[in-house]
Amino acid sequence: MEASRRWGPANAAINWCERDYDTSPLVAEFWNTVSNAIFVFFGLLALSVAKRHNLPGIYKWSATAFILTGIFSAYFHATLWWSGQRLDEIFETSLLISLYHSLGLNPKFIQVFLHTVPVAVCIVVLSAWLFCELHLGGLAVAVAIRFNNATNGSTLRHHVWRVALLAVFGFACWVVDRTACTFMYERLPFNPQLHAWWHVVMAVVLWEAFIVSAALRQTKTKPQVVSYCGLSTLPEHYTCDKDVVC
C-alpha cells in the first residue's frame, strides 16, 4: 500500500508487508519502526561492554554501527524514504564487516573503514542491481564460516551453532514477509509482523556474535561467557590472551 500521508509518497525500493499508516498516521510502518529499539538497546549495551573491558576500537565501532542500524532502520520504516533504506543498509553492512574483522589477532578500525567505504558507494550507486542484498548475503555466510573456524576446538562451538540456527529462523521471517504477503493477508486473521520479528531475532544474533568475538580474545581453548536472563555476556573478570591485542 503506497504511503501518502505524513511523509509523502514512498520512494524506497522496498515496501514491506505491514500496511502503511495502518497503526499510526505519523509512522508508515509502525511495528517495523518501533522494533528497531532493540538494535539501539543492544548497541548501547555493546558500547558499555567494549568500554568496560577496554576492547579494541573495532568493537566500539561495532557497537556504534549497531546503534546507527537501529536509528536509520527506524527512519526508513517510518518514512519509506530511499535515503533511510540506503543508510540502514550501509550501517548494517558495516556492523557485519566489523564483526568479520574483529576475529583477527590485532583488529584495526582501518580494516573496517577500507572495506565499508567502497561497499557503501556501491550500495548507493548499484542499488538497481541488488548489490546490497547480494553482498550482505555473501558477507553473512563469510562471517558464519569465520566464527565457526574461530571456535574450532573451543567451548563456544555449540553456542555459535545455536546462534546460527536462530539467524536462519530470522532470515526465514524476512523471506516470508517479503514474498508471501498476499498469502498471509488472505489466509491469516492478522499480520504476524514477521519483519519486526526479523529485527528482534537479528538484534539478539548480532549481540551474541559481538560477545562471542570478544570472548575469543581470552584463552582460545577455554573462552568464557556468562548467561544473564538467557543472553550471553562477558565474565566480570575478563582477561585477554597474551597473544592477542585488547
PDB file of C-alpha atoms in Angstrom:
ATOM      1  CA  MET A   1       0.000   0.000   0.000  1.00  0.00           C
ATOM      2  CA  GLU A   2       1.527   3.335  -1.023  1.00  0.00           C
ATOM      3  CA  ALA A   3       2.470   5.698   1.759  1.00  0.00           C
ATOM      4  CA  SER A   4       0.804   9.035   1.044  1.00  0.00           C
ATOM      5  CA  ARG A   5       0.214  10.711   4.417  1.00  0.00           C
ATOM      6  CA  ARG A   6       2.651  12.171   6.921  1.00  0.00           C
ATOM      7  CA  TRP A   7       5.883  11.540   4.996  1.00  0.00           C
ATOM      8  CA  GLY A   8       4.608  11.783   1.419  1.00  0.00           C
ATOM      9  CA  PRO A   9       4.860   9.118  -1.282  1.00  0.00           C
ATOM     10  CA  ALA A  10       7.162   6.180  -0.605  1.00  0.00           C
ATOM     11  CA  ASN A  11      10.268   6.235  -2.793  1.00  0.00           C
ATOM     12  CA  ALA A  12      12.247   3.394  -1.174  1.00  0.00           C
ATOM     13  CA  ALA A  13      12.921   0.331  -3.305  1.00  0.00           C
ATOM     14  CA  ILE A  14      11.072  -1.919  -0.842  1.00  0.00           C
ATOM     15  CA  ASN A  15       7.685  -1.603   0.872  1.00  0.00           C
ATOM     16  CA  TRP A  16       7.213  -4.346   3.442  1.00  0.00           C
ATOM     17  CA  CYS A  17       4.105  -6.394   4.257  1.00  0.00           C
ATOM     18  CA  GLU A  18       2.900  -4.184   7.110  1.00  0.00           C
ATOM     19  CA  ARG A  19       0.166  -1.886   5.776  1.00  0.00           C
ATOM     20  CA  ASP A  20       1.289   1.723   5.567  1.00  0.00           C
ATOM     21  CA  TYR A  21      -0.100   4.062   8.263  1.00  0.00           C
ATOM     22  CA  ASP A  22      -2.375   1.275   9.477  1.00  0.00           C
ATOM     23  CA  THR A  23      -1.453   1.744  13.163  1.00  0.00           C
ATOM     24  CA  SER A  24      -0.468   5.404  13.318  1.00  0.00           C
ATOM     25  CA  PRO A  25      -0.960   8.343  10.897  1.00  0.00           C
ATOM     26  CA  LEU A  26       2.546   9.520  11.846  1.00  0.00           C
ATOM     27  CA  VAL A  27       4.504   6.343  11.020  1.00  0.00           C
ATOM     28  CA  ALA A  28       4.377   4.431   7.743  1.00  0.00           C
ATOM     29  CA  GLU A  29       5.234   1.014   9.214  1.00  0.00           C
ATOM     30  CA  PHE A  30       4.632   1.234  12.949  1.00  0.00           C
ATOM     31  CA  TRP A  31       5.787  -2.207  14.144  1.00  0.00           C
ATOM     32  CA  ASN A  32       8.718  -2.302  11.736  1.00  0.00           C
ATOM     33  CA  THR A  33       9.753   1.070  13.156  1.00  0.00           C
ATOM     34  CA  VAL A  34       9.401   0.535  16.917  1.00  0.00           C
ATOM     35  CA  SER A  35      11.039  -2.918  16.775  1.00  0.00           C
ATOM     36  CA  ASN A  36      14.315  -1.173  15.901  1.00  0.00           C
ATOM     37  CA  ALA A  37      14.562  -0.008  19.505  1.00  0.00           C
ATOM     38  CA  ILE A  38      16.134  -3.391  20.268  1.00  0.00           C
ATOM     39  CA  PHE A  39      19.100  -2.576  17.998  1.00  0.00           C
ATOM     40  CA  VAL A  40      19.687   0.656  19.882  1.00  0.00           C
ATOM     41  CA  PHE A  41      19.333  -1.170  23.220  1.00  0.00           C
ATOM     42  CA  PHE A  42      21.871  -3.872  22.373  1.00  0.00           C
ATOM     43  CA  GLY A  43      24.155  -1.337  20.701  1.00  0.00           C
ATOM     44  CA  LEU A  44      24.316   0.710  23.897  1.00  0.00           C
ATOM     45  CA  LEU A  45      24.983  -2.473  25.895  1.00  0.00           C
ATOM     46  CA  ALA A  46      27.745  -3.441  23.465  1.00  0.00           C
ATOM     47  CA  LEU A  47      29.325   0.006  23.764  1.00  0.00           C
ATOM     48  CA  SER A  48      29.255  -0.315  27.555  1.00  0.00           C
ATOM     49  CA  VAL A  49      30.920  -3.750  27.371  1.00  0.00           C
ATOM     50  CA  ALA A  50      33.588  -2.501  24.953  1.00  0.00           C
ATOM     51  CA  LYS A  51      34.468   0.417  27.224  1.00  0.00           C
ATOM     52  CA  ARG A  52      34.323  -1.558  30.490  1.00  0.00           C
ATOM     53  CA  HIS A  53      36.673  -4.267  29.218  1.00  0.00           C
ATOM     54  CA  ASN A  54      38.838  -1.937  27.129  1.00  0.00           C
ATOM     55  CA  LEU A  55      38.234  -3.872  23.915  1.00  0.00           C
ATOM     56  CA  PRO A  56      39.937  -2.768  20.666  1.00  0.00           C
ATOM     57  CA  GLY A  57      38.427   0.174  18.825  1.00  0.00           C
ATOM     58  CA  ILE A  58      36.827  -2.110  16.243  1.00  0.00           C
ATOM     59  CA  TYR A  59      34.406  -3.287  18.955  1.00  0.00           C
ATOM     60  CA  LYS A  60      33.437   0.276  19.788  1.00  0.00           C
ATOM     61  CA  TRP A  61      32.684   0.817  16.106  1.00  0.00           C
ATOM     62  CA  SER A  62      30.645  -2.413  16.023  1.00  0.00           C
ATOM     63  CA  ALA A  63      28.570  -1.068  18.911  1.00  0.00           C
ATOM     64  CA  THR A  64      28.178   2.313  17.209  1.00  0.00           C
ATOM     65  CA  ALA A  65      27.096   0.662  13.945  1.00  0.00           C
ATOM     66  CA  PHE A  66      24.640  -1.418  15.993  1.00  0.00           C
ATOM     67  CA  ILE A  67      23.038   1.779  17.317  1.00  0.00           C
ATOM     68  CA  LEU A  68      23.045   3.524  13.936  1.00  0.00           C
ATOM     69  CA  THR A  69      21.470   0.500  12.270  1.00  0.00           C
ATOM     70  CA  GLY A  70      18.556   0.793  14.680  1.00  0.00           C
ATOM     71  CA  ILE A  71      18.227   4.542  14.190  1.00  0.00           C
ATOM     72  CA  PHE A  72      18.360   4.503  10.390  1.00  0.00           C
ATOM     73  CA  SER A  73      16.227   1.374  10.042  1.00  0.00           C
ATOM     74  CA  ALA A  74      13.579   3.133  12.145  1.00  0.00           C
ATOM     75  CA  TYR A  75      13.940   6.201   9.906  1.00  0.00           C
ATOM     76  CA  PHE A  76      13.498   4.007   6.819  1.00  0.00           C
ATOM     77  CA  HIS A  77      10.412   2.163   8.078  1.00  0.00           C
ATOM     78  CA  ALA A  78       8.825   5.310   9.492  1.00  0.00           C
ATOM     79  CA  THR A  79       9.106   7.228   6.207  1.00  0.00           C
ATOM     80  CA  LEU A  80       9.742   4.607   3.479  1.00  0.00           C
ATOM     81  CA  TRP A  81      12.263   7.042   2.028  1.00  0.00           C
ATOM     82  CA  TRP A  82      15.115   5.913  -0.234  1.00  0.00           C
ATOM     83  CA  SER A  83      17.690   7.727   1.903  1.00  0.00           C
ATOM     84  CA  GLY A  84      16.581   5.838   5.010  1.00  0.00           C
ATOM     85  CA  GLN A  85      16.799   2.499   3.224  1.00  0.00           C
ATOM     86  CA  ARG A  86      20.343   3.143   1.991  1.00  0.00           C
ATOM     87  CA  LEU A  87      21.604   4.389   5.376  1.00  0.00           C
ATOM     88  CA  ASP A  88      20.054   1.344   7.041  1.00  0.00           C
ATOM     89  CA  GLU A  89      21.803  -0.950   4.549  1.00  0.00           C
ATOM     90  CA  ILE A  90      25.156   0.819   4.891  1.00  0.00           C
ATOM     91  CA  PHE A  91      25.332   0.584   8.678  1.00  0.00           C
ATOM     92  CA  GLU A  92      24.023  -2.970   8.965  1.00  0.00           C
ATOM     93  CA  THR A  93      26.654  -3.956   6.402  1.00  0.00           C
ATOM     94  CA  SER A  94      29.372  -2.100   8.316  1.00  0.00           C
ATOM     95  CA  LEU A  95      28.313  -3.910  11.505  1.00  0.00           C
ATOM     96  CA  LEU A  96      28.795  -7.288   9.827  1.00  0.00           C
ATOM     97  CA  ILE A  97      32.087  -6.131   8.324  1.00  0.00           C
ATOM     98  CA  SER A  98      33.382  -5.137  11.760  1.00  0.00           C
ATOM     99  CA  LEU A  99      32.332  -8.497  13.247  1.00  0.00           C
ATOM    100  CA  TYR A 100      34.167 -10.270  10.432  1.00  0.00           C
ATOM    101  CA  HIS A 101      37.409  -8.353  11.004  1.00  0.00           C
ATOM    102  CA  SER A 102      37.141  -8.456  14.808  1.00  0.00           C
ATOM    103  CA  LEU A 103      38.351 -12.074  14.897  1.00  0.00           C
ATOM    104  CA  GLY A 104      41.889 -11.162  13.871  1.00  0.00           C
ATOM    105  CA  LEU A 105      44.763 -11.144  16.377  1.00  0.00           C
ATOM    106  CA  ASN A 106      45.155  -7.383  16.054  1.00  0.00           C
ATOM    107  CA  PRO A 107      41.929  -5.985  14.506  1.00  0.00           C
ATOM    108  CA  LYS A 108      42.078  -2.391  13.307  1.00  0.00           C
ATOM    109  CA  PHE A 109      39.287   0.064  12.540  1.00  0.00           C
ATOM    110  CA  ILE A 110      41.108   0.972   9.315  1.00  0.00           C
ATOM    111  CA  GLN A 111      40.281  -2.532   8.014  1.00  0.00           C
ATOM    112  CA  VAL A 112      36.579  -1.858   8.549  1.00  0.00           C
ATOM    113  CA  PHE A 113      36.854   1.628   7.042  1.00  0.00           C
ATOM    114  CA  LEU A 114      38.613   0.424   3.876  1.00  0.00           C
ATOM    115  CA  HIS A 115      36.022  -2.330   3.445  1.00  0.00           C
ATOM    116  CA  THR A 116      32.952  -0.239   4.289  1.00  0.00           C
ATOM    117  CA  VAL A 117      33.580   2.856   2.147  1.00  0.00           C
ATOM    118  CA  PRO A 118      33.642   1.176  -1.297  1.00  0.00           C
ATOM    119  CA  VAL A 119      30.742  -1.077  -0.291  1.00  0.00           C
ATOM    120  CA  ALA A 120      28.717   1.960   0.799  1.00  0.00           C
ATOM    121  CA  VAL A 121      29.373   3.641  -2.553  1.00  0.00           C
ATOM    122  CA  CYS A 122      28.232   0.507  -4.385  1.00  0.00           C
ATOM    123  CA  ILE A 123      25.078   0.267  -2.224  1.00  0.00           C
ATOM    124  CA  VAL A 124      24.111   3.768  -3.370  1.00  0.00           C
ATOM    125  CA  VAL A 125      25.267   3.566  -6.993  1.00  0.00           C
ATOM    126  CA  LEU A 126      24.348  -0.053  -7.792  1.00  0.00           C
ATOM    127  CA  SER A 127      21.045  -0.189  -5.924  1.00  0.00           C
ATOM    128  CA  ALA A 128      19.162  -1.385  -9.021  1.00  0.00           C
ATOM    129  CA  TRP A 129      21.454  -4.428  -9.227  1.00  0.00           C
ATOM    130  CA  LEU A 130      20.578  -5.696  -5.720  1.00  0.00           C
ATOM    131  CA  PHE A 131      24.216  -5.140  -4.750  1.00  0.00           C
ATOM    132  CA  CYS A 132      23.383  -4.721  -1.058  1.00  0.00           C
ATOM    133  CA  GLU A 133      21.364  -7.937  -0.834  1.00  0.00           C
ATOM    134  CA  LEU A 134      23.987  -9.977  -2.685  1.00  0.00           C
ATOM    135  CA  HIS A 135      26.953  -8.542  -0.767  1.00  0.00           C
ATOM    136  CA  LEU A 136      25.171  -8.770   2.584  1.00  0.00           C
ATOM    137  CA  GLY A 137      24.192 -12.393   1.972  1.00  0.00           C
ATOM    138  CA  GLY A 138      27.727 -13.349   0.997  1.00  0.00           C
ATOM    139  CA  LEU A 139      29.153 -11.420   3.934  1.00  0.00           C
ATOM    140  CA  ALA A 140      26.790 -13.134   6.382  1.00  0.00           C
ATOM    141  CA  VAL A 141      27.963 -16.539   5.132  1.00  0.00           C
ATOM    142  CA  ALA A 142      31.607 -15.430   5.407  1.00  0.00           C
ATOM    143  CA  VAL A 143      31.046 -14.223   8.985  1.00  0.00           C
ATOM    144  CA  ALA A 144      29.386 -17.518   9.922  1.00  0.00           C
ATOM    145  CA  ILE A 145      32.275 -19.513   8.436  1.00  0.00           C
ATOM    146  CA  ARG A 146      34.859 -17.372  10.199  1.00  0.00           C
ATOM    147  CA  PHE A 147      33.107 -17.725  13.562  1.00  0.00           C
ATOM    148  CA  ASN A 148      32.821 -21.474  13.001  1.00  0.00           C
ATOM    149  CA  ASN A 149      36.540 -21.740  12.250  1.00  0.00           C
ATOM    150  CA  ALA A 150      37.499 -19.454  15.143  1.00  0.00           C
ATOM    151  CA  THR A 151      35.620 -21.608  17.647  1.00  0.00           C
ATOM    152  CA  ASN A 152      37.040 -24.907  16.368  1.00  0.00           C
ATOM    153  CA  GLY A 153      38.050 -26.886  19.451  1.00  0.00           C
ATOM    154  CA  SER A 154      36.660 -24.305  21.875  1.00  0.00           C
ATOM    155  CA  THR A 155      33.806 -24.496  24.335  1.00  0.00           C
ATOM    156  CA  LEU A 156      31.861 -21.927  22.280  1.00  0.00           C
ATOM    157  CA  ARG A 157      31.454 -24.040  19.123  1.00  0.00           C
ATOM    158  CA  HIS A 158      27.977 -25.352  20.060  1.00  0.00           C
ATOM    159  CA  HIS A 159      26.922 -21.868  21.153  1.00  0.00           C
ATOM    160  CA  VAL A 160      27.851 -20.472  17.732  1.00  0.00           C
ATOM    161  CA  TRP A 161      25.789 -23.158  16.003  1.00  0.00           C
ATOM    162  CA  ARG A 162      22.733 -22.375  18.145  1.00  0.00           C
ATOM    163  CA  VAL A 163      23.061 -18.701  17.274  1.00  0.00           C
ATOM    164  CA  ALA A 164      23.451 -19.609  13.579  1.00  0.00           C
ATOM    165  CA  LEU A 165      20.195 -21.575  13.697  1.00  0.00           C
ATOM    166  CA  LEU A 166      18.492 -18.580  15.281  1.00  0.00           C
ATOM    167  CA  ALA A 167      19.814 -16.440  12.413  1.00  0.00           C
ATOM    168  CA  VAL A 168      18.321 -18.889   9.900  1.00  0.00           C
ATOM    169  CA  PHE A 169      14.950 -18.533  11.643  1.00  0.00           C
ATOM    170  CA  GLY A 170      15.232 -14.753  11.461  1.00  0.00           C
ATOM    171  CA  PHE A 171      16.093 -14.903   7.767  1.00  0.00           C
ATOM    172  CA  ALA A 172      13.049 -17.119   7.189  1.00  0.00           C
ATOM    173  CA  CYS A 173      10.895 -14.399   8.776  1.00  0.00           C
ATOM    174  CA  TRP A 174      12.455 -11.860   6.394  1.00  0.00           C
ATOM    175  CA  VAL A 175      11.836 -14.031   3.316  1.00  0.00           C
ATOM    176  CA  VAL A 176       8.224 -14.903   4.173  1.00  0.00           C
ATOM    177  CA  ASP A 177       7.353 -11.271   4.909  1.00  0.00           C
ATOM    178  CA  ARG A 178       8.981 -10.217   1.631  1.00  0.00           C
ATOM    179  CA  THR A 179       7.491 -12.877  -0.628  1.00  0.00           C
ATOM    180  CA  ALA A 180       4.259 -14.181   0.918  1.00  0.00           C
ATOM    181  CA  CYS A 181       2.450 -11.003   1.952  1.00  0.00           C
ATOM    182  CA  THR A 182      -0.652 -11.602  -0.166  1.00  0.00           C
ATOM    183  CA  PHE A 183      -0.904 -15.187   1.062  1.00  0.00           C
ATOM    184  CA  MET A 184      -0.712 -14.091   4.719  1.00  0.00           C
ATOM    185  CA  TYR A 185      -3.407 -11.430   4.326  1.00  0.00           C
ATOM    186  CA  GLU A 186      -5.676 -13.887   2.509  1.00  0.00           C
ATOM    187  CA  ARG A 187      -5.148 -16.895   4.805  1.00  0.00           C
ATOM    188  CA  LEU A 188      -4.341 -15.464   8.256  1.00  0.00           C
ATOM    189  CA  PRO A 189      -6.657 -13.480  10.539  1.00  0.00           C
ATOM    190  CA  PHE A 190      -3.865 -10.999  11.290  1.00  0.00           C
ATOM    191  CA  ASN A 191      -0.453  -9.910  10.040  1.00  0.00           C
ATOM    192  CA  PRO A 192       2.207 -11.679  12.176  1.00  0.00           C
ATOM    193  CA  GLN A 193       4.604  -8.747  11.562  1.00  0.00           C
ATOM    194  CA  LEU A 194       7.435 -11.060  10.543  1.00  0.00           C
ATOM    195  CA  HIS A 195       9.744  -8.231   9.519  1.00  0.00           C
ATOM    196  CA  ALA A 196       9.502  -6.759  13.011  1.00  0.00           C
ATOM    197  CA  TRP A 197      10.363 -10.200  14.398  1.00  0.00           C
ATOM    198  CA  TRP A 198      13.328 -10.277  11.997  1.00  0.00           C
ATOM    199  CA  HIS A 199      14.596  -7.141  13.735  1.00  0.00           C
ATOM    200  CA  VAL A 200      14.213  -8.703  17.177  1.00  0.00           C
ATOM    201  CA  VAL A 201      15.833 -12.012  16.246  1.00  0.00           C
ATOM    202  CA  MET A 202      18.750 -10.470  14.359  1.00  0.00           C
ATOM    203  CA  ALA A 203      19.481  -8.000  17.146  1.00  0.00           C
ATOM    204  CA  VAL A 204      19.876 -10.963  19.515  1.00  0.00           C
ATOM    205  CA  VAL A 205      22.037 -12.804  16.953  1.00  0.00           C
ATOM    206  CA  LEU A 206      24.323  -9.792  16.451  1.00  0.00           C
ATOM    207  CA  TRP A 207      24.632  -9.256  20.213  1.00  0.00           C
ATOM    208  CA  GLU A 208      25.639 -12.899  20.688  1.00  0.00           C
ATOM    209  CA  ALA A 209      28.154 -12.619  17.841  1.00  0.00           C
ATOM    210  CA  PHE A 210      29.639  -9.487  19.432  1.00  0.00           C
ATOM    211  CA  ILE A 211      30.045 -11.261  22.789  1.00  0.00           C
ATOM    212  CA  VAL A 212      31.473 -14.454  21.269  1.00  0.00           C
ATOM    213  CA  SER A 213      34.008 -12.445  19.268  1.00  0.00           C
ATOM    214  CA  ALA A 214      35.136 -10.623  22.407  1.00  0.00           C
ATOM    215  CA  ALA A 215      35.173 -13.875  24.399  1.00  0.00           C
ATOM    216  CA  LEU A 216      37.524 -15.435  21.851  1.00  0.00           C
ATOM    217  CA  ARG A 217      40.122 -12.858  22.837  1.00  0.00           C
ATOM    218  CA  GLN A 218      40.516 -14.887  26.033  1.00  0.00           C
ATOM    219  CA  THR A 219      42.372 -18.206  26.043  1.00  0.00           C
ATOM    220  CA  LYS A 220      41.310 -19.781  22.746  1.00  0.00           C
ATOM    221  CA  THR A 221      40.572 -23.263  24.094  1.00  0.00           C
ATOM    222  CA  LYS A 222      38.512 -22.091  27.068  1.00  0.00           C
ATOM    223  CA  PRO A 223      36.861 -18.754  26.231  1.00  0.00           C
ATOM    224  CA  GLN A 224      34.144 -17.908  28.715  1.00  0.00           C
ATOM    225  CA  VAL A 225      30.769 -16.242  28.506  1.00  0.00           C
ATOM    226  CA  VAL A 226      28.183 -15.998  31.259  1.00  0.00           C
ATOM    227  CA  SER A 227      24.430 -16.118  30.857  1.00  0.00           C
ATOM    228  CA  TYR A 228      22.161 -13.360  32.129  1.00  0.00           C
ATOM    229  CA  CYS A 229      18.413 -13.567  31.505  1.00  0.00           C
ATOM    230  CA  GLY A 230      19.054 -16.018  28.667  1.00  0.00           C
ATOM    231  CA  LEU A 231      21.581 -13.778  26.903  1.00  0.00           C
ATOM    232  CA  SER A 232      25.359 -14.060  26.886  1.00  0.00           C
ATOM    233  CA  THR A 233      27.792 -11.506  28.225  1.00  0.00           C
ATOM    234  CA  LEU A 234      31.446 -11.396  29.231  1.00  0.00           C
ATOM    235  CA  PRO A 235      32.516 -12.538  32.705  1.00  0.00           C
ATOM    236  CA  GLU A 236      33.308  -9.781  35.184  1.00  0.00           C
ATOM    237  CA  HIS A 237      36.960 -10.865  35.447  1.00  0.00           C
ATOM    238  CA  TYR A 238      37.574 -10.840  31.703  1.00  0.00           C
ATOM    239  CA  THR A 239      41.227 -11.024  30.629  1.00  0.00           C
ATOM    240  CA  CYS A 240      42.768 -11.238  27.172  1.00  0.00           C
ATOM    241  CA  ASP A 241      45.060 -13.975  25.960  1.00  0.00           C
ATOM    242  CA  LYS A 242      48.692 -12.858  25.866  1.00  0.00           C
ATOM    243  CA  ASP A 243      48.842 -13.434  22.098  1.00  0.00           C
ATOM    244  CA  VAL A 244      46.024 -11.047  21.159  1.00  0.00           C
ATOM    245  CA  VAL A 245      45.527  -7.303  21.451  1.00  0.00           C
ATOM    246  CA  CYS A 246      42.939  -5.820  23.825  1.00  0.00           C
TER     247      CYS A 246
END
